[in-house]
Short mmCIF file of C-alpha atoms in Angstrom, two decimals:
data_model
loop_
_atom_site.label_atom_id
_atom_site.label_comp_id
_atom_site.label_asym_id
_atom_site.label_seq_id
_atom_site.Cartn_x
_atom_site.Cartn_y
_atom_site.Cartn_z
CA MET A 1 0.12 -0.04 0.01
CA SER A 2 1.45 3.55 -0.80
CA LEU A 3 2.19 5.39 2.48
CA GLY A 4 3.79 9.28 2.62
CA VAL A 5 6.38 9.86 4.33
CA GLY A 6 4.82 11.09 6.66
CA ALA A 7 2.82 7.90 7.75
CA LEU A 8 5.93 5.96 8.02
CA VAL A 9 7.89 8.12 10.26
CA ASP A 10 4.31 9.17 12.92
CA ASP A 11 1.80 7.34 12.76
CA ALA A 12 1.96 4.21 15.11
CA LEU A 13 4.46 1.41 14.29
CA PRO A 14 2.06 -1.73 13.96
CA ARG A 15 -0.54 0.01 11.71
CA VAL A 16 2.45 0.92 9.44
CA ILE A 17 4.29 -2.12 9.52
CA ARG A 18 0.89 -4.10 8.71
CA ARG A 19 0.32 -1.89 6.13
CA VAL A 20 3.65 -1.62 4.29
CA ALA A 21 4.41 -5.11 5.17
CA ILE A 22 0.69 -7.19 3.79
CA PRO A 23 1.99 -5.66 0.19
CA ALA A 24 5.56 -6.67 0.45
CA VAL A 25 5.03 -9.99 1.42
CA GLY A 26 2.58 -10.70 -0.95
CA SER A 27 5.07 -9.21 -3.74
CA ASN A 28 7.79 -11.85 -2.73
CA LEU A 29 4.58 -14.78 -2.05
CA LEU A 30 4.24 -13.95 -5.87
CA MET A 31 7.42 -14.73 -6.86
CA THR A 32 7.95 -17.71 -5.37
CA LEU A 33 4.99 -18.28 -7.02
CA PHE A 34 6.70 -18.29 -10.11
CA THR A 35 9.03 -20.62 -9.11
CA THR A 36 6.81 -22.73 -7.77
CA LEU A 37 4.88 -23.39 -11.20
CA ASP A 38 7.62 -24.82 -12.95
CA ALA A 39 8.34 -27.06 -10.22
CA TYR A 40 4.70 -28.75 -10.30
CA TRP A 41 4.70 -28.82 -14.21
CA VAL A 42 7.94 -29.66 -14.36
CA GLY A 43 7.77 -32.49 -11.66
CA THR A 44 4.36 -33.67 -12.79
CA ARG A 45 4.96 -34.12 -16.43
CA ILE A 46 8.69 -34.62 -17.09
CA GLY A 47 9.46 -36.49 -13.96
CA PRO A 48 11.99 -37.03 -11.24
CA GLU A 49 15.28 -35.84 -13.24
CA GLY A 50 12.81 -32.79 -14.58
CA LEU A 51 12.52 -31.82 -10.90
CA ALA A 52 16.02 -32.63 -9.57
CA ALA A 53 17.18 -30.17 -12.92
CA VAL A 54 15.17 -27.38 -12.10
CA SER A 55 15.78 -27.85 -8.33
CA THR A 56 19.62 -27.81 -8.98
CA ALA A 57 19.50 -25.06 -11.62
CA MET A 58 17.75 -22.45 -9.29
CA PHE A 59 20.73 -22.99 -6.88
CA TRP A 60 22.28 -20.78 -9.63
CA VAL A 61 19.70 -18.96 -9.73
CA TRP A 62 19.50 -17.93 -6.35
CA LEU A 63 23.37 -17.00 -6.43
CA VAL A 64 23.18 -14.27 -8.58
CA LEU A 65 20.13 -13.16 -7.79
CA ALA A 66 21.56 -12.38 -4.63
CA PHE A 67 23.91 -9.39 -6.27
CA ALA A 68 20.52 -7.88 -6.87
CA GLU A 69 18.91 -8.23 -3.89
CA GLY A 70 22.25 -6.61 -2.47
CA LEU A 71 22.13 -3.99 -4.60
CA ALA A 72 18.04 -3.22 -4.45
CA LEU A 73 18.20 -3.54 -0.29
CA GLY A 74 21.57 -0.12 -0.79
CA LEU A 75 18.98 1.36 -3.38
CA THR A 76 16.89 1.14 -0.54
CA ALA A 77 18.60 1.98 2.24
CA LEU A 78 20.01 5.25 0.21
CA ALA A 79 16.18 6.12 -1.02
CA ALA A 80 14.43 5.72 1.90
CA ARG A 81 16.84 7.70 4.20
CA ARG A 82 16.27 10.84 1.64
CA HIS A 83 12.47 10.37 1.41
CA GLY A 84 13.53 10.15 5.57
CA GLU A 85 14.69 13.53 5.20
CA GLY A 86 11.91 15.31 2.87
CA ASN A 87 14.85 15.59 -0.87
CA PRO A 88 12.57 12.75 -3.14
CA ASP A 89 14.60 14.61 -6.05
CA GLU A 90 17.58 13.14 -4.82
CA ALA A 91 16.14 9.84 -3.69
CA ALA A 92 14.41 10.06 -7.97
CA ARG A 93 18.41 10.87 -9.19
CA VAL A 94 19.42 7.95 -6.60
CA ALA A 95 17.29 5.25 -8.37
CA GLY A 96 17.82 6.53 -11.94
CA GLY A 97 21.57 5.46 -11.19
CA ALA A 98 21.37 2.31 -9.13
CA LEU A 99 18.78 1.76 -12.24
CA VAL A 100 21.31 2.37 -15.09
CA PHE A 101 24.30 0.67 -12.90
CA THR A 102 21.37 -2.87 -12.34
CA LEU A 103 21.39 -3.27 -15.55
CA VAL A 104 24.44 -2.85 -16.87
CA MET A 105 25.55 -5.92 -14.56
CA GLY A 106 22.56 -7.52 -15.75
CA VAL A 107 23.53 -8.19 -18.73
CA LEU A 108 27.52 -8.95 -17.78
CA VAL A 109 26.53 -11.10 -15.12
CA GLY A 110 23.41 -12.80 -17.77
CA GLY A 111 25.86 -13.29 -20.52
CA ILE A 112 28.97 -14.61 -18.43
CA GLY A 113 26.99 -17.12 -17.07
CA ALA A 114 25.05 -18.18 -20.48
CA LEU A 115 28.35 -18.83 -21.70
CA GLY A 116 28.97 -20.97 -18.86
CA VAL A 117 26.56 -23.18 -18.17
CA GLY A 118 28.13 -25.82 -18.78
CA VAL A 119 30.85 -25.55 -16.35
CA LEU A 120 28.46 -24.23 -13.97
CA PHE A 121 26.98 -27.94 -13.60
CA ALA A 122 30.39 -29.57 -14.19
CA PHE A 123 31.18 -28.51 -10.96
CA MET A 124 28.10 -29.89 -9.13
CA GLN A 125 28.83 -33.57 -10.34
CA ILE A 126 25.04 -34.43 -10.88
CA PRO A 127 23.88 -36.90 -12.85
CA PRO A 128 24.13 -36.48 -16.99
CA ALA A 129 20.31 -36.70 -17.37
CA VAL A 130 19.73 -34.20 -15.18
CA THR A 131 22.60 -31.75 -16.38
CA ALA A 132 20.75 -31.85 -19.69
CA LEU A 133 17.64 -30.25 -19.10
CA ALA A 134 19.09 -28.05 -16.20
CA HIS A 135 21.75 -26.91 -18.79
CA GLU A 136 18.53 -25.70 -20.75
CA TYR A 137 16.85 -24.20 -18.13
CA LEU A 138 19.76 -22.18 -17.10
CA ARG A 139 20.92 -21.03 -20.14
CA ILE A 140 17.75 -19.44 -21.53
CA TYR A 141 17.21 -18.07 -17.51
CA PHE A 142 20.63 -15.85 -18.11
CA LEU A 143 19.89 -14.47 -21.48
CA GLY A 144 16.69 -13.23 -19.86
CA LEU A 145 19.33 -11.43 -16.66
CA PRO A 146 18.79 -7.69 -17.66
CA LEU A 147 15.68 -7.71 -17.53
CA ILE A 148 15.02 -9.64 -13.94
CA TYR A 149 17.46 -7.45 -12.71
CA GLY A 150 16.19 -4.52 -13.99
CA TYR A 151 13.03 -5.41 -11.92
CA PHE A 152 14.33 -5.84 -8.71
CA CYS A 153 15.56 -1.68 -8.80
CA VAL A 154 11.98 -0.81 -9.21
CA ASP A 155 10.55 -2.66 -6.89
CA ALA A 156 13.41 -1.30 -4.42
CA THR A 157 12.10 2.37 -5.86
CA PHE A 158 8.78 1.76 -5.04
CA ARG A 159 8.84 0.02 -1.21
CA ALA A 160 11.66 3.09 -0.41
CA SER A 161 9.08 5.32 -1.31
CA GLY A 162 6.40 3.13 1.01
CA ASP A 163 4.66 2.05 -1.94
CA THR A 164 4.39 -1.71 -2.03
CA ARG A 165 0.69 -2.38 -3.14
CA THR A 166 2.03 -1.37 -7.07
CA PRO A 167 5.24 -4.12 -7.47
CA LEU A 168 2.08 -6.40 -5.68
CA LEU A 169 -0.09 -5.40 -8.92
CA LEU A 170 2.88 -5.84 -11.03
CA LEU A 171 3.32 -9.00 -9.93
CA ALA A 172 0.08 -10.30 -9.20
CA SER A 173 -0.33 -9.44 -13.33
CA SER A 174 1.95 -11.63 -14.15
CA VAL A 175 1.59 -15.00 -12.25
CA VAL A 176 -1.82 -14.81 -14.04
CA CYS A 177 -0.03 -14.46 -17.28
CA THR A 178 2.62 -17.39 -16.10
CA LEU A 179 0.31 -19.52 -15.33
CA VAL A 180 -1.47 -19.42 -18.70
CA LEU A 181 2.19 -19.29 -19.96
CA ASP A 182 3.84 -22.39 -18.18
CA PRO A 183 1.53 -25.41 -19.83
CA VAL A 184 0.92 -23.81 -23.20
CA LEU A 185 5.02 -23.49 -23.35
CA ILE A 186 6.20 -26.80 -21.57
CA LEU A 187 3.27 -29.15 -23.23
CA GLY A 188 3.33 -27.69 -26.57
CA LEU A 189 -1.17 -26.18 -26.62
CA GLY A 190 -3.06 -24.57 -29.31
CA GLY A 191 -0.26 -24.68 -31.45
CA ALA A 192 2.85 -23.04 -29.41
CA PRO A 193 5.86 -25.26 -30.14
CA ARG A 194 6.96 -28.08 -27.80
CA LEU A 195 9.37 -26.34 -25.46
CA GLY A 196 9.43 -28.85 -22.84
CA ILE A 197 11.41 -27.36 -19.19
CA ALA A 198 12.63 -24.38 -21.99
CA GLY A 199 9.32 -23.05 -21.65
CA ALA A 200 9.21 -23.08 -18.21
CA ALA A 201 12.08 -20.52 -18.20
CA VAL A 202 11.23 -18.65 -21.83
CA ALA A 203 7.58 -17.93 -19.71
CA LEU A 204 9.43 -16.50 -16.63
CA VAL A 205 11.72 -14.48 -18.50
CA ALA A 206 8.85 -13.35 -20.73
CA THR A 207 6.44 -12.20 -17.48
CA ARG A 208 8.89 -11.00 -15.48
CA GLY A 209 10.35 -8.65 -17.94
CA THR A 210 6.98 -7.01 -19.23
CA VAL A 211 6.74 -6.49 -15.77
CA PHE A 212 10.12 -4.79 -14.95
CA VAL A 213 9.37 -2.81 -18.19
CA VAL A 214 5.62 -1.51 -17.13
CA GLY A 215 6.77 -0.69 -13.68
CA LEU A 216 10.22 1.30 -14.62
CA TRP A 217 7.11 3.26 -17.07
CA LEU A 218 5.16 4.45 -13.80
CA LEU A 219 8.12 5.35 -12.16
CA HIS A 220 9.07 8.01 -15.04
CA ARG A 221 5.58 8.89 -14.73
CA ARG A 222 5.51 9.49 -11.03
CA GLY A 223 8.43 11.68 -11.37
CA MET A 224 10.19 8.56 -9.29
CA VAL A 225 13.60 8.18 -11.41
CA ARG A 226 15.81 9.97 -13.47
CA LEU A 227 19.41 10.71 -14.47
CA ALA A 228 20.03 14.56 -14.48
CA ALA A 229 18.70 17.52 -12.09
CA SER A 230 17.80 19.21 -15.51
CA ALA A 231 17.89 19.23 -19.45
CA ALA A 232 21.52 21.04 -19.33
CA ASP A 233 22.98 18.58 -17.86
CA GLY A 234 25.24 16.75 -20.44
CA THR A 235 26.29 12.92 -20.83
CA ARG A 236 29.31 13.34 -18.72
CA HIS A 237 27.42 14.16 -15.49
CA VAL A 238 24.89 11.61 -16.41
CA LEU A 239 27.99 9.35 -16.02
CA MET A 240 28.88 10.78 -12.89
CA THR A 241 25.37 10.26 -11.23
CA VAL A 242 25.27 6.53 -12.09
CA LEU A 243 29.22 6.11 -10.86
CA SER A 244 28.15 8.36 -7.22
CA VAL A 245 25.01 6.11 -6.97
CA ALA A 246 26.87 3.00 -8.08
CA ARG A 247 29.85 3.50 -5.22
CA ARG A 248 27.09 4.15 -2.19
CA VAL A 249 25.16 1.36 -3.70
CA LEU A 250 27.44 -1.17 -3.74
CA ARG A 251 28.77 -0.31 -0.03
CA ILE A 252 25.98 -0.88 1.61
CA GLY A 253 24.45 -3.22 -0.60
CA LEU A 254 27.27 -5.94 -1.47
CA PRO A 255 28.20 -7.22 1.80
CA THR A 256 24.42 -8.29 1.57
CA ALA A 257 25.13 -9.23 -1.84
CA LEU A 258 27.60 -11.69 -0.82
CA THR A 259 26.60 -13.41 2.09
CA GLY A 260 23.56 -14.29 -0.36
CA MET A 261 25.98 -15.29 -2.84
CA VAL A 262 27.61 -17.60 -0.73
CA PHE A 263 24.99 -18.59 0.88
CA SER A 264 23.81 -20.07 -2.65
CA PHE A 265 26.70 -21.35 -3.37
CA ILE A 266 27.09 -23.12 0.03
CA TYR A 267 24.20 -25.27 -1.39
CA ILE A 268 25.66 -25.79 -4.70
CA ALA A 269 28.63 -27.21 -2.58
CA LEU A 270 26.15 -29.33 -0.86
CA THR A 271 24.96 -30.97 -3.77
CA ARG A 272 28.43 -32.63 -4.26
CA THR A 273 27.90 -34.28 -1.11
CA THR A 274 23.69 -35.18 -1.58
CA THR A 275 24.51 -36.29 -5.03
CA GLN A 276 26.27 -40.01 -3.78
CA PHE A 277 22.80 -41.20 -2.37
CA GLY A 278 20.95 -40.50 -6.06
CA THR A 279 18.48 -38.63 -7.40
CA PRO A 280 15.86 -38.62 -4.73
CA ALA A 281 18.28 -37.29 -2.52
CA LEU A 282 19.25 -34.49 -4.51
CA ALA A 283 15.50 -33.42 -5.79
CA ALA A 284 15.13 -33.48 -1.69
CA LEU A 285 17.50 -31.17 -1.04
CA GLY A 286 15.99 -28.97 -3.72
CA LEU A 287 12.35 -29.74 -3.05
CA GLY A 288 12.79 -29.53 0.86
CA HIS A 289 14.66 -26.06 0.09
CA ARG A 290 12.25 -24.71 -2.60
CA ILE A 291 8.92 -25.79 -0.32
CA GLU A 292 11.14 -23.19 2.45
CA SER A 293 11.69 -20.84 -0.07
CA TRP A 294 7.37 -19.52 0.77
CA LEU A 295 8.53 -18.44 4.40
CA TYR A 296 12.34 -17.35 3.42
CA MET A 297 10.32 -15.01 0.63
CA ILE A 298 7.94 -13.85 3.87
CA GLY A 299 10.88 -13.04 5.31
CA VAL A 300 12.25 -11.28 2.89
CA GLY A 301 8.73 -8.97 2.32
CA PHE A 302 9.08 -8.28 6.44
CA GLY A 303 12.84 -7.58 5.66
CA ALA A 304 11.88 -5.43 3.29
CA THR A 305 9.30 -3.06 5.19
CA ALA A 306 11.79 -2.95 7.87
CA ALA A 307 14.80 -1.95 5.71
CA ALA A 308 12.31 1.15 4.32
CA VAL A 309 10.59 1.88 7.94
CA VAL A 310 13.99 1.31 9.39
CA GLY A 311 15.99 4.23 6.66
CA GLN A 312 12.58 6.51 6.53
CA ASN A 313 13.02 7.02 10.39
CA LEU A 314 16.76 7.90 10.84
CA GLY A 315 16.39 10.25 8.58
CA ALA A 316 14.08 11.95 9.99
CA ARG A 317 16.31 10.91 13.43
CA GLN A 318 14.47 8.92 15.16
CA VAL A 319 16.58 6.39 15.99
CA GLU A 320 14.29 4.67 19.22
CA ARG A 321 11.58 4.57 16.87
CA ALA A 322 13.47 2.58 14.52
CA GLU A 323 15.36 0.06 16.72
CA ARG A 324 11.35 -0.86 17.77
CA ALA A 325 9.96 -1.00 13.80
CA GLY A 326 12.84 -3.92 13.82
CA TRP A 327 11.24 -5.58 16.63
CA ILE A 328 7.66 -5.19 15.92
CA THR A 329 8.12 -6.77 12.02
CA MET A 330 10.11 -9.97 13.50
CA SER A 331 7.33 -10.91 16.01
CA PHE A 332 5.01 -10.22 13.06
CA ALA A 333 7.26 -12.16 11.07
CA MET A 334 6.90 -15.10 13.33
CA VAL A 335 3.61 -15.69 12.93
CA PRO A 336 3.60 -17.56 9.67
CA ALA A 337 6.67 -19.56 10.89
CA ALA A 338 5.03 -20.95 13.80
CA ALA A 339 2.56 -22.42 10.76
CA MET A 340 4.91 -23.20 8.92
CA ALA A 341 6.38 -25.71 11.27
CA LEU A 342 3.70 -26.74 12.47
CA ALA A 343 3.33 -27.67 9.25
CA SER A 344 6.46 -29.43 8.14
CA LEU A 345 6.27 -31.89 11.04
CA VAL A 346 2.28 -33.01 10.63
CA ILE A 347 2.09 -32.75 6.81
CA PRO A 348 5.56 -33.09 5.51
CA GLU A 349 4.40 -35.75 2.90
CA THR A 350 1.38 -33.63 1.43
CA LEU A 351 3.67 -30.74 0.71
CA ALA A 352 5.80 -33.21 -1.20
CA ARG A 353 3.23 -34.65 -3.40
CA VAL A 354 1.85 -31.39 -4.41
CA PHE A 355 5.48 -31.14 -6.33
CA THR A 356 5.70 -35.01 -7.26
CA ASP A 357 4.18 -38.47 -6.48
CA ASP A 358 7.24 -40.51 -6.59
CA ALA A 359 7.39 -42.00 -3.35
CA THR A 360 11.06 -42.06 -2.57
CA VAL A 361 11.62 -38.14 -2.94
CA VAL A 362 8.74 -37.64 -1.13
CA ALA A 363 10.25 -39.79 2.14
CA GLU A 364 13.30 -38.14 1.41
CA THR A 365 11.77 -34.44 1.64
CA ALA A 366 9.86 -35.10 4.79
CA MET A 367 12.50 -36.02 7.06
CA TYR A 368 14.08 -32.95 4.87
CA LEU A 369 11.09 -30.84 6.46
CA ARG A 370 10.65 -32.48 9.55
CA ILE A 371 14.49 -31.74 10.79
CA ASN A 372 14.06 -28.62 9.43
CA ALA A 373 10.55 -27.26 11.43
CA LEU A 374 12.02 -26.19 14.62
CA SER A 375 15.02 -23.93 12.44
CA GLN A 376 11.79 -22.23 11.16
CA LEU A 377 11.24 -20.16 14.59
CA LEU A 378 14.04 -18.60 13.97
CA LEU A 379 14.49 -17.78 10.06
CA PRO A 380 11.76 -14.39 10.86
CA ALA A 381 14.82 -13.17 13.03
CA GLU A 382 17.56 -13.68 11.02
CA ILE A 383 15.94 -12.51 7.58
CA VAL A 384 13.98 -9.04 9.19
CA LEU A 385 16.63 -8.05 11.20
CA GLU A 386 19.20 -8.24 8.52
CA GLY A 387 16.83 -6.31 6.55
CA ALA A 388 16.85 -4.03 9.23
CA LEU A 389 20.18 -3.74 9.36
CA GLY A 390 20.44 -2.90 6.14
CA GLY A 391 18.11 0.04 5.84
CA ALA A 392 19.93 1.50 8.64
CA GLY A 393 23.35 0.69 5.93
CA ASP A 394 24.74 -1.60 8.42
CA THR A 395 25.63 -4.49 6.77
CA VAL A 396 29.43 -5.83 7.42
CA PRO A 397 28.61 -7.38 10.60
CA PRO A 398 25.48 -9.66 9.00
CA MET A 399 27.63 -10.47 6.24
CA ILE A 400 30.45 -11.84 8.77
CA THR A 401 28.60 -13.45 11.45
CA SER A 402 25.58 -15.21 8.26
CA THR A 403 28.40 -16.47 5.70
CA ALA A 404 30.45 -17.60 8.81
CA LEU A 405 28.09 -20.02 9.87
CA SER A 406 26.86 -21.29 6.89
CA ALA A 407 30.36 -22.40 5.45
CA LEU A 408 29.78 -24.71 8.30
CA ARG A 409 27.28 -26.44 6.57
CA ILE A 410 29.81 -27.43 3.95
CA PRO A 411 32.08 -29.45 6.32
CA LEU A 412 29.37 -30.80 8.95
CA ALA A 413 27.38 -32.23 6.31
CA ALA A 414 29.89 -34.18 5.07
CA TRP A 415 30.65 -35.23 8.65
CA TRP A 416 27.26 -36.12 9.26
CA ALA A 417 26.61 -37.53 5.94
CA ALA A 418 29.37 -40.26 6.48
CA ILE A 419 27.41 -41.31 9.40
CA TRP A 420 23.98 -40.81 8.95
CA GLY A 421 23.46 -40.69 5.22
CA PRO A 422 21.12 -37.46 4.55
CA VAL A 423 19.68 -36.97 7.26
CA GLY A 424 23.32 -35.59 8.21
CA ILE A 425 22.69 -32.98 5.80
CA TRP A 426 19.25 -31.93 6.99
CA TRP A 427 20.86 -32.06 10.55
CA ALA A 428 23.94 -29.81 9.33
CA ILE A 429 21.16 -27.03 7.60
CA SER A 430 19.09 -26.88 10.41
CA VAL A 431 21.32 -26.20 13.11
CA THR A 432 23.38 -23.55 11.13
CA ALA A 433 20.01 -22.11 10.27
CA ALA A 434 18.97 -21.45 13.65
CA GLY A 435 22.54 -19.89 14.34
CA ARG A 436 21.74 -16.94 12.12
CA GLY A 437 18.74 -16.27 13.30
CA LEU A 438 20.40 -15.56 16.75
CA ALA A 439 23.29 -14.06 15.49
CA MET A 440 21.07 -11.22 13.75
CA MET A 441 19.24 -11.16 16.96
CA TYR A 442 22.32 -10.01 18.62
CA LEU A 443 23.54 -7.90 16.19
CA TRP A 444 20.09 -5.54 16.56
CA ARG A 445 19.70 -5.93 19.98
CA SER A 446 23.77 -4.12 20.08
CA GLY A 447 23.20 -0.95 18.97
CA ARG A 448 25.43 -0.82 16.43
CA TRP A 449 24.31 -0.19 13.57
CA LYS A 450 22.52 3.33 15.31
CA HIS A 451 25.74 5.07 14.39
CA LYS A 452 25.80 4.59 10.45
CA THR A 453 25.78 7.06 8.03
CA VAL A 454 24.57 6.88 4.23
#
């Protein structure tokens, strides 16, 4: 919902957080629905190999998207602080510079990724049948990466201003299109070519690219994105603006981006340990991660809310209100976390059967979900408070802490898998996830972030 700056810094915090968070969470759930639809159609029409292919490809997708999320967080922190200071024109210039830089990064990362897909899957050492399908999906995704990166920037610009309703409407329309395009392109319905797993990637890129273009047009129309202060400013001025904004965005967002990239790479490394237990275990790793991604994206929505509210209140010099905003937002996110933990304990097989009817994959995924159920209760503390810290511009301590704990998964998984098999891998994931949540609570309570300037 669109709220003015005054509302974010003056209205009652629980009401502000609810009104900003509900559309933000809805938007992030719609993003998850994109990939869930892919998994449903691929898992039910192509089989376990196709499901494993999409799941393993998604680990690389999460890695490259972590960079975009870091850039978006840097933009949110800068633009929200400017809005809080009552300077929307500077916020628009920040958004314009960040947009150009983000698109350039999308072209570079997407181009390198498309050329190196074979190397990426060779590193994971997954079965040849899975590799062939995953290669096809990921290459198309990389080619469309600039459009996907661009939407992250558009989304962050709206949210920094307190407008979470517009991104929700954009994504809702794109999901409707995906609901149609996925089966049409995967199965070749209505005279369309039968693209198989490639159709899932084409549908995702096409719909996300469309909402990027529409969102950018809306931002331009509302004067929320620009590169120059006046028509007289030349190319050199625009270039300097982009470079200046890029430097500030990277200073804030790069630690968070590196955290997400390392986290994704660790999952990629875990596939090397998981592969020794066969395709069912590999599919369960990806499927368990995908099911948990619903809760993760809810947390990201609340985290984006915390970033915007904290950033604007720090800009308005209301530090104690910013601190309370972090704790209140985290408490709201605990409600769906409790529901997800309960579902993972009670009906994990039902959750797994949404994507596959393979009995072995269902059983292994159910074990993954049960072991990780309790750690899911601490997931909001990690994601929401990391977003709040990012909104304050304090991203280095969370990067160091989260990366160190996540890196422990590799030796722990190898050690415990040798003793207990795949169950050991699931326990390594659960224990380190709980540790990250506790660590973010400590960092937020320490108050070091209160002294950051952006």
